[in-house]
CSV table of C-alpha atoms in Angstrom, one decimal:
chain,number,residue,atom,x,y,z
A,1,MET,CA,6.6,-11.3,-7.6
A,2,PRO,CA,2.8,-11.4,-7.6
A,3,HIS,CA,2.6,-15.2,-7.2
A,4,ARG,CA,4.4,-14.9,-3.9
A,5,TRP,CA,1.1,-13.6,-2.3
A,6,CYS,CA,-1.0,-16.6,-3.5
A,7,ASN,CA,-0.3,-18.8,-0.5
A,8,SER,CA,-0.9,-16.0,2.0
A,9,ALA,CA,-4.1,-14.6,0.5
A,10,GLN,CA,-6.5,-16.5,2.6
A,11,ILE,CA,-4.4,-15.8,5.7
A,12,ARG,CA,-4.5,-12.1,5.0
A,13,ARG,CA,-8.3,-12.2,4.6
A,14,GLU,CA,-8.7,-13.9,7.9
A,15,GLN,CA,-6.4,-11.5,9.7
A,16,ILE,CA,-8.3,-8.5,8.3
A,17,GLU,CA,-11.8,-9.8,8.9
A,18,SER,CA,-11.1,-11.1,12.4
A,19,GLY,CA,-9.6,-7.7,13.4
A,20,ALA,CA,-6.2,-9.3,14.1
A,21,ASP,CA,-4.5,-7.0,11.6
A,22,LEU,CA,-4.6,-3.8,13.7
A,23,THR,CA,-2.4,-1.8,11.3
A,24,PHE,CA,-4.7,-2.5,8.4
A,25,ASN,CA,-8.0,-2.0,10.2
A,26,ASP,CA,-7.2,0.7,12.7
A,27,VAL,CA,-4.5,2.7,11.0
A,28,PHE,CA,-4.4,2.4,7.2
A,29,LYS,CA,-7.9,1.8,6.1
A,30,PRO,CA,-9.3,4.9,8.0
A,31,LEU,CA,-6.4,7.1,6.9
A,32,LEU,CA,-6.6,6.1,3.2
A,33,VAL,CA,-10.4,6.3,3.1
A,34,SER,CA,-10.3,9.7,4.8
A,35,ARG,CA,-7.8,11.1,2.2
A,36,ILE,CA,-9.8,9.8,-0.7
A,37,LYS,CA,-13.1,11.1,0.7
A,38,THR,CA,-11.6,14.6,1.1
A,39,LEU,CA,-10.8,14.6,-2.7
A,40,SER,CA,-14.4,13.5,-3.7
A,41,PRO,CA,-13.3,11.8,-6.9
A,42,SER,CA,-15.8,10.6,-9.5
A,43,ASN,CA,-13.8,7.4,-9.9
A,44,VAL,CA,-11.0,5.6,-8.1
A,45,LEU,CA,-8.4,3.1,-9.1
A,46,GLU,CA,-6.8,0.8,-6.5
A,47,VAL,CA,-3.4,-0.5,-7.6
A,48,GLY,CA,-2.6,-3.8,-5.9
A,49,ALA,CA,-5.9,-4.4,-4.3
A,50,GLY,CA,-4.8,-7.4,-2.2
A,51,THR,CA,-7.9,-8.8,-0.5
A,52,GLY,CA,-10.1,-6.0,-1.8
A,53,HIS,CA,-11.2,-4.7,1.6
A,54,ILE,CA,-10.3,-1.1,1.0
A,55,SER,CA,-12.1,-1.1,-2.3
A,56,LYS,CA,-15.1,-2.6,-0.6
A,57,GLU,CA,-15.2,0.2,2.0
A,58,LEU,CA,-15.0,2.8,-0.8
A,59,PHE,CA,-17.8,1.2,-2.7
A,60,GLU,CA,-20.0,1.2,0.4
A,61,LEU,CA,-19.3,4.9,0.7
A,62,GLY,CA,-20.6,5.5,-2.8
A,63,PHE,CA,-17.5,5.6,-4.9
A,64,SER,CA,-17.1,4.1,-8.4
A,65,VAL,CA,-14.0,1.8,-7.9
A,66,THR,CA,-11.8,-0.3,-10.2
A,67,ALA,CA,-9.4,-2.5,-8.4
A,68,ILE,CA,-6.4,-4.3,-10.0
A,69,GLU,CA,-4.5,-7.2,-8.5
A,70,PRO,CA,-1.8,-9.2,-10.3
A,71,SER,CA,-1.6,-12.1,-7.8
A,72,VAL,CA,-4.0,-14.8,-8.8
A,73,GLY,CA,-4.4,-16.0,-5.2
A,74,MET,CA,-5.2,-12.5,-3.9
A,75,TYR,CA,-7.4,-11.8,-6.9
A,76,GLU,CA,-9.5,-14.9,-6.1
A,77,VAL,CA,-9.9,-13.8,-2.5
A,78,ALA,CA,-10.8,-10.2,-3.6
A,79,LYS,CA,-13.3,-11.5,-6.0
A,80,ASP,CA,-15.2,-13.2,-3.1
A,81,VAL,CA,-14.8,-10.2,-0.8
A,82,LEU,CA,-16.2,-7.9,-3.5
A,83,SER,CA,-18.8,-10.3,-4.8
A,84,LEU,CA,-21.7,-8.3,-3.4
A,85,THR,CA,-20.4,-5.0,-4.7
A,86,ASP,CA,-20.1,-3.3,-8.1
A,87,VAL,CA,-16.3,-2.9,-7.8
A,88,ARG,CA,-14.7,-3.7,-11.1
A,89,LEU,CA,-11.9,-6.2,-10.3
A,90,LEU,CA,-9.2,-7.0,-12.8
A,91,ASN,CA,-6.3,-9.5,-12.6
A,92,CYS,CA,-3.5,-7.3,-14.0
A,93,THR,CA,-0.8,-4.8,-13.1
A,94,SER,CA,-0.8,-1.1,-13.6
A,95,PHE,CA,1.5,-1.7,-16.6
A,96,GLU,CA,-1.1,-4.0,-18.2
A,97,LEU,CA,-4.2,-1.8,-17.7
A,98,GLU,CA,-5.8,-0.6,-20.9
A,99,LYS,CA,-4.5,2.8,-22.0
A,100,ASN,CA,-7.9,4.5,-22.1
A,101,GLU,CA,-8.5,3.8,-18.4
A,102,LEU,CA,-8.4,7.3,-16.7
A,103,TYR,CA,-9.1,8.1,-13.0
A,104,GLU,CA,-9.3,11.0,-10.7
A,105,VAL,CA,-7.7,9.2,-7.8
A,106,ALA,CA,-5.4,6.2,-7.8
A,107,PHE,CA,-4.1,4.7,-4.6
A,108,SER,CA,-1.8,1.8,-3.6
A,109,HIS,CA,-1.3,0.3,-0.2
A,110,LEU,CA,2.1,-1.2,0.6
A,111,VAL,CA,3.0,-1.7,-3.0
A,112,ALA,CA,5.7,0.8,-4.0
A,113,HIS,CA,8.4,-0.7,-1.7
A,114,VAL,CA,8.1,-4.2,-3.4
A,115,VAL,CA,8.4,-3.0,-7.0
A,116,ASP,CA,11.8,-3.3,-8.7
A,117,ASP,CA,11.6,-0.2,-10.9
A,118,LEU,CA,10.1,2.6,-8.9
A,119,LYS,CA,10.1,5.3,-11.6
A,120,SER,CA,8.4,2.9,-14.1
A,121,PHE,CA,5.8,2.0,-11.5
A,122,PHE,CA,5.0,5.7,-10.8
A,123,GLU,CA,4.8,6.4,-14.5
A,124,SER,CA,2.5,3.4,-15.1
A,125,VAL,CA,0.1,4.8,-12.5
A,126,GLY,CA,0.4,8.4,-13.9
A,127,LYS,CA,-0.7,7.2,-17.3
A,128,HIS,CA,-4.1,6.3,-15.9
A,129,LEU,CA,-4.6,9.6,-14.1
A,130,LYS,CA,-6.4,12.7,-15.5
A,131,ALA,CA,-4.5,16.0,-15.4
A,132,SER,CA,-4.4,17.4,-11.8
A,133,SER,CA,-5.7,14.1,-10.4
A,134,TYR,CA,-4.2,12.4,-7.4
A,135,PHE,CA,-2.1,9.4,-6.4
A,136,ILE,CA,-2.0,8.2,-2.8
A,137,PHE,CA,0.4,5.5,-1.7
A,138,SER,CA,1.6,3.9,1.5
A,139,ILE,CA,5.0,2.4,2.3
A,140,PRO,CA,7.0,1.3,5.4
A,141,HIS,CA,8.6,4.4,6.8
A,142,PRO,CA,12.2,4.3,5.4
A,143,CYS,CA,13.6,6.1,8.4
A,144,PHE,CA,12.3,3.8,11.0
A,145,TYR,CA,11.1,0.5,9.6
A,146,ASN,CA,14.5,-1.4,9.7
A,147,GLU,CA,14.8,-0.5,13.4
A,148,TYR,CA,11.3,-2.0,13.9
A,149,LYS,CA,11.7,-5.2,11.8
A,150,GLY,CA,15.5,-5.6,11.6
A,151,PHE,CA,15.5,-6.9,8.1
A,152,PHE,CA,19.0,-5.7,7.4
A,153,GLY,CA,22.0,-6.4,9.6
A,154,ASP,CA,25.3,-4.6,9.8
A,155,GLU,CA,25.2,-3.7,6.2
A,156,TYR,CA,22.2,-1.4,6.7
A,157,ASN,CA,22.8,2.2,5.8
A,158,TYR,CA,19.8,4.5,5.5
A,159,MET,CA,21.1,6.3,2.5
A,160,THR,CA,22.0,3.1,0.6
A,161,PRO,CA,19.2,1.4,-1.4
A,162,MET,CA,19.0,-2.3,-0.4
A,163,THR,CA,16.8,-5.2,-1.5
A,164,LYS,CA,16.0,-8.4,0.4
A,165,ASN,CA,13.3,-11.1,0.4
A,166,VAL,CA,11.9,-11.0,3.9
A,167,SER,CA,9.5,-12.9,6.1
A,168,PHE,CA,7.2,-11.3,8.6
A,169,THR,CA,4.2,-11.7,10.9
A,170,ILE,CA,1.7,-9.4,12.4
A,171,THR,CA,1.5,-8.6,16.1
A,172,LYS,CA,-1.8,-10.3,16.8
A,173,ASP,CA,-1.1,-13.4,14.7
A,174,PRO,CA,2.6,-14.4,15.3
A,175,LEU,CA,2.3,-18.0,14.1
A,176,ASN,CA,1.3,-17.2,10.5
A,177,ILE,CA,4.6,-16.3,8.8
A,178,ILE,CA,4.3,-14.6,5.4
A,179,SER,CA,7.5,-15.5,3.5
A,180,ALA,CA,9.7,-14.6,0.5
A,181,VAL,CA,8.3,-11.1,0.0
A,182,PRO,CA,10.6,-8.6,-1.7
A,183,TYR,CA,11.4,-5.5,0.3
A,184,HIS,CA,13.3,-2.6,-1.2
A,185,HIS,CA,14.7,-0.1,1.3
A,186,ARG,CA,15.0,3.3,-0.3
A,187,PRO,CA,15.7,6.6,1.4
A,188,LEU,CA,12.9,9.1,1.3
A,189,SER,CA,14.8,11.2,-1.2
A,190,GLU,CA,14.6,8.4,-3.8
A,191,TYR,CA,10.8,8.3,-3.5
A,192,ILE,CA,10.6,12.0,-3.7
A,193,ASN,CA,13.0,12.4,-6.7
A,194,LYS,CA,11.3,9.5,-8.6
A,195,LEU,CA,7.9,11.1,-8.1
A,196,VAL,CA,9.2,14.4,-9.4
A,197,GLU,CA,10.8,12.7,-12.4
A,198,SER,CA,7.4,11.0,-13.1
A,199,ASP,CA,5.6,14.4,-13.2
A,200,PHE,CA,4.0,14.2,-9.7
A,201,ALA,CA,3.9,17.0,-7.1
A,202,ILE,CA,3.7,16.0,-3.4
A,203,VAL,CA,0.8,17.7,-1.8
A,204,GLY,CA,0.6,15.8,1.5
A,205,PHE,CA,2.6,13.5,3.7
A,206,ASP,CA,1.4,11.4,6.6
A,207,GLU,CA,3.6,9.6,9.1
A,208,THR,CA,1.4,7.0,10.7
A,209,TYR,CA,1.5,7.3,14.5
A,210,PRO,CA,-1.8,6.1,16.0
A,211,GLU,CA,-3.6,7.5,19.0
A,212,ASP,CA,-2.7,6.0,22.3
A,213,ASP,CA,-5.8,3.8,22.6
A,214,ILE,CA,-5.0,2.2,19.3
A,215,GLN,CA,-1.3,1.8,20.1
A,216,LEU,CA,-2.2,0.0,23.4
A,217,LYS,CA,-4.0,-2.7,21.3
A,218,TYR,CA,-0.6,-3.8,20.2
A,219,GLY,CA,0.5,-4.4,23.7
A,220,ALA,CA,3.1,-1.6,23.7
A,221,LYS,CA,3.4,2.0,22.4
A,222,TRP,CA,5.1,2.7,19.2
A,223,ASP,CA,8.6,4.3,19.5
A,224,SER,CA,8.3,5.9,16.1
A,225,PRO,CA,6.1,6.0,13.0
A,226,ARG,CA,6.2,2.7,11.2
A,227,TYR,CA,4.7,3.7,7.9
A,228,CYS,CA,4.0,6.8,5.8
A,229,VAL,CA,1.5,7.9,3.2
A,230,PHE,CA,2.2,10.2,0.2
A,231,THR,CA,-0.5,12.2,-1.4
A,232,CYS,CA,0.6,13.4,-4.9
A,233,ARG,CA,-0.9,15.4,-7.7
A,234,LYS,CA,-0.3,14.5,-11.4
A,235,LEU,CA,1.1,17.6,-13.2
């Protein structure tokens, strides 16, 4: 899966840095950074760092950050984005990270819904968390995202896990199509149960629904939350 992001890595950088990606810049980055700041960790692990922009923001706020990114294309872009920082960037997955790497907060942005084995993914992150430390992750909101994107047709059933390779664009850059990205639809109950099985407790849950002034930047108001963010504590 990681190689599928190679061709879109530079596009994603341009979308973020130009401000075209409203959801990343105006919704996710402030929310994730706010949640991490509240926890005041001594060190932070970003799992699936993408272009590296969230890790850069955290570094500029004074956090000690390690960022891991398995896609070579994304890794190369992140290396440039983070070149003037002390963020430690590694080209690997959470499964490949050295066992002795332990953190007080780990976070992943739009990663959990593309992994094939959700429980193994949660466990791989948990192995790198100190006791009572936190894992924060974002996903498309299972209750509403198919209505928004229409990835599944008549076969869609909210309670039935489904997988499809999808293509998508962002609102402010409709000509750049990002293709062949795996998308796993899972009901919220599956995320919750897999977290519990992986020794996590859910301590917070955000449904992303921006303020009116941000919604208007999209050209229309949101009908429902499009994404959600879990805050979990390692038991």
